Amino acid sequence: MRLEFTPEGTTLIADDGTRRELKEGEDQETVAAAFRAEHPDAKPPVPASVTPIQMRKALRHLGLKATVDAYVATLDEEAAEEWEYALAIERGNATLQAAAAGLGMTDEQADDLFRLAASM
């Protein structure tokens, strides 16, 4: 959400383009909070890749690192090495997608994990 200030007044603009003009006497904070609830900001795009340290920090933050480590221990040597020594963790990687599914993650949860990792 963003604000647009014009000589005519202030307009709230949601990510989806919806506009709401503030009327004279309205409390900007109150109106903005209600508008934000009705029009939540769009999620950032899913990064194509993150660094291994970013992913491990995100997994630790979510309490999933030990679960993922245990899952990796069940993989064949090549797949485990791919996880352990990768220079980047690619969102579209088939091994990663299989691991996410094996851990019961939906595509949306995996996307959110990548978004979180990119922020770390």
Short mmCIF file of C-alpha atoms in Angstrom, two decimals, residues 13-120:
data_model
loop_
_atom_site.label_atom_id
_atom_site.label_comp_id
_atom_site.label_asym_id
_atom_site.label_seq_id
_atom_site.Cartn_x
_atom_site.Cartn_y
_atom_site.Cartn_z
CA ILE A 13 -3.59 2.99 -3.08
CA ALA A 14 -3.44 -0.79 -2.60
CA ASP A 15 -1.06 -3.06 -4.53
CA ASP A 16 -4.05 -4.20 -6.60
CA GLY A 17 -4.71 -0.60 -7.69
CA THR A 18 -7.77 -0.03 -5.50
CA ARG A 19 -7.96 3.59 -4.37
CA ARG A 20 -9.54 5.11 -1.25
CA GLU A 21 -9.63 8.86 -0.75
CA LEU A 22 -9.40 10.18 2.77
CA LYS A 23 -12.26 12.46 3.64
CA GLU A 24 -11.81 15.59 5.69
CA GLY A 25 -11.72 14.81 9.39
CA GLU A 26 -10.94 11.08 8.97
CA ASP A 27 -8.07 9.69 10.99
CA GLN A 28 -5.43 8.56 8.49
CA GLU A 29 -4.08 5.77 10.75
CA THR A 30 -7.52 4.25 11.37
CA VAL A 31 -8.59 4.40 7.73
CA ALA A 32 -5.22 3.04 6.57
CA ALA A 33 -5.44 0.07 8.98
CA ALA A 34 -8.94 -0.82 7.77
CA PHE A 35 -7.95 -0.36 4.11
CA ARG A 36 -4.84 -2.52 4.59
CA ALA A 37 -6.96 -5.29 6.13
CA GLU A 38 -9.32 -5.21 3.13
CA HIS A 39 -6.48 -5.04 0.60
CA PRO A 40 -3.41 -6.86 1.95
CA ASP A 41 -0.13 -6.16 0.20
CA ALA A 42 0.84 -8.62 -2.48
CA LYS A 43 3.52 -11.10 -1.49
CA PRO A 44 6.93 -10.43 -2.97
CA PRO A 45 7.93 -12.65 -5.87
CA VAL A 46 9.44 -16.03 -5.07
CA PRO A 47 13.21 -15.85 -5.51
CA ALA A 48 14.63 -18.28 -8.06
CA SER A 49 17.38 -19.22 -5.63
CA VAL A 50 18.79 -18.48 -2.20
CA THR A 51 22.16 -19.15 -0.63
CA PRO A 52 22.57 -22.25 1.53
CA ILE A 53 23.12 -20.12 4.64
CA GLN A 54 19.92 -18.17 3.97
CA MET A 55 17.97 -21.43 3.64
CA ARG A 56 19.47 -22.92 6.79
CA LYS A 57 18.70 -19.76 8.77
CA ALA A 58 15.10 -19.81 7.53
CA LEU A 59 14.73 -23.49 8.40
CA ARG A 60 16.17 -22.85 11.86
CA HIS A 61 13.83 -19.87 12.33
CA LEU A 62 10.83 -22.07 11.49
CA GLY A 63 12.04 -24.95 13.66
CA LEU A 64 12.48 -27.18 10.60
CA LYS A 65 16.26 -27.52 10.40
CA ALA A 66 16.50 -30.78 12.40
CA THR A 67 13.63 -32.28 10.38
CA VAL A 68 15.31 -31.35 7.10
CA ASP A 69 18.68 -32.63 8.33
CA ALA A 70 17.04 -35.96 9.22
CA TYR A 71 15.41 -36.09 5.78
CA VAL A 72 18.71 -35.34 4.03
CA ALA A 73 20.30 -38.23 5.97
CA THR A 74 17.86 -40.59 4.23
CA LEU A 75 18.85 -39.44 0.73
CA ASP A 76 21.29 -41.21 -1.52
CA GLU A 77 24.86 -39.92 -1.43
CA GLU A 78 24.58 -37.79 -4.58
CA ALA A 79 21.40 -36.02 -3.45
CA ALA A 80 22.81 -35.45 0.04
CA GLU A 81 26.00 -33.97 -1.44
CA GLU A 82 23.90 -31.72 -3.66
CA TRP A 83 22.20 -30.30 -0.54
CA GLU A 84 25.38 -30.13 1.53
CA TYR A 85 27.69 -28.50 -1.02
CA ALA A 86 25.38 -26.47 -3.26
CA LEU A 87 26.45 -22.90 -3.96
CA ALA A 88 22.79 -21.93 -4.42
CA ILE A 89 19.50 -23.58 -3.58
CA GLU A 90 17.26 -23.34 -6.63
CA ARG A 91 13.48 -23.17 -6.13
CA GLY A 92 12.89 -25.26 -9.26
CA ASN A 93 15.33 -28.04 -8.31
CA ALA A 94 13.65 -31.44 -8.64
CA THR A 95 15.36 -32.84 -5.52
CA LEU A 96 14.20 -29.86 -3.49
CA GLN A 97 10.64 -30.20 -4.79
CA ALA A 98 10.62 -33.89 -3.89
CA ALA A 99 12.01 -33.10 -0.43
CA ALA A 100 9.36 -30.43 0.17
CA ALA A 101 6.63 -32.86 -0.87
CA GLY A 102 8.18 -35.60 1.28
CA LEU A 103 8.08 -33.26 4.26
CA GLY A 104 4.42 -32.47 3.58
CA MET A 105 4.97 -28.91 2.37
CA THR A 106 2.60 -27.37 -0.15
CA ASP A 107 3.97 -25.33 -3.06
CA GLU A 108 2.77 -22.18 -1.28
CA GLN A 109 4.62 -23.14 1.90
CA ALA A 110 7.79 -23.82 -0.09
CA ASP A 111 7.42 -20.45 -1.82
CA ASP A 112 7.00 -18.75 1.57
CA LEU A 113 10.10 -20.56 2.83
CA PHE A 114 12.09 -19.16 -0.10
CA ARG A 115 10.70 -15.67 0.53
CA LEU A 116 11.71 -15.92 4.19
CA ALA A 117 15.15 -17.27 3.30
CA ALA A 118 15.75 -14.41 0.87
CA SER A 119 15.03 -11.94 3.66
CA MET A 120 17.69 -13.43 5.95
#
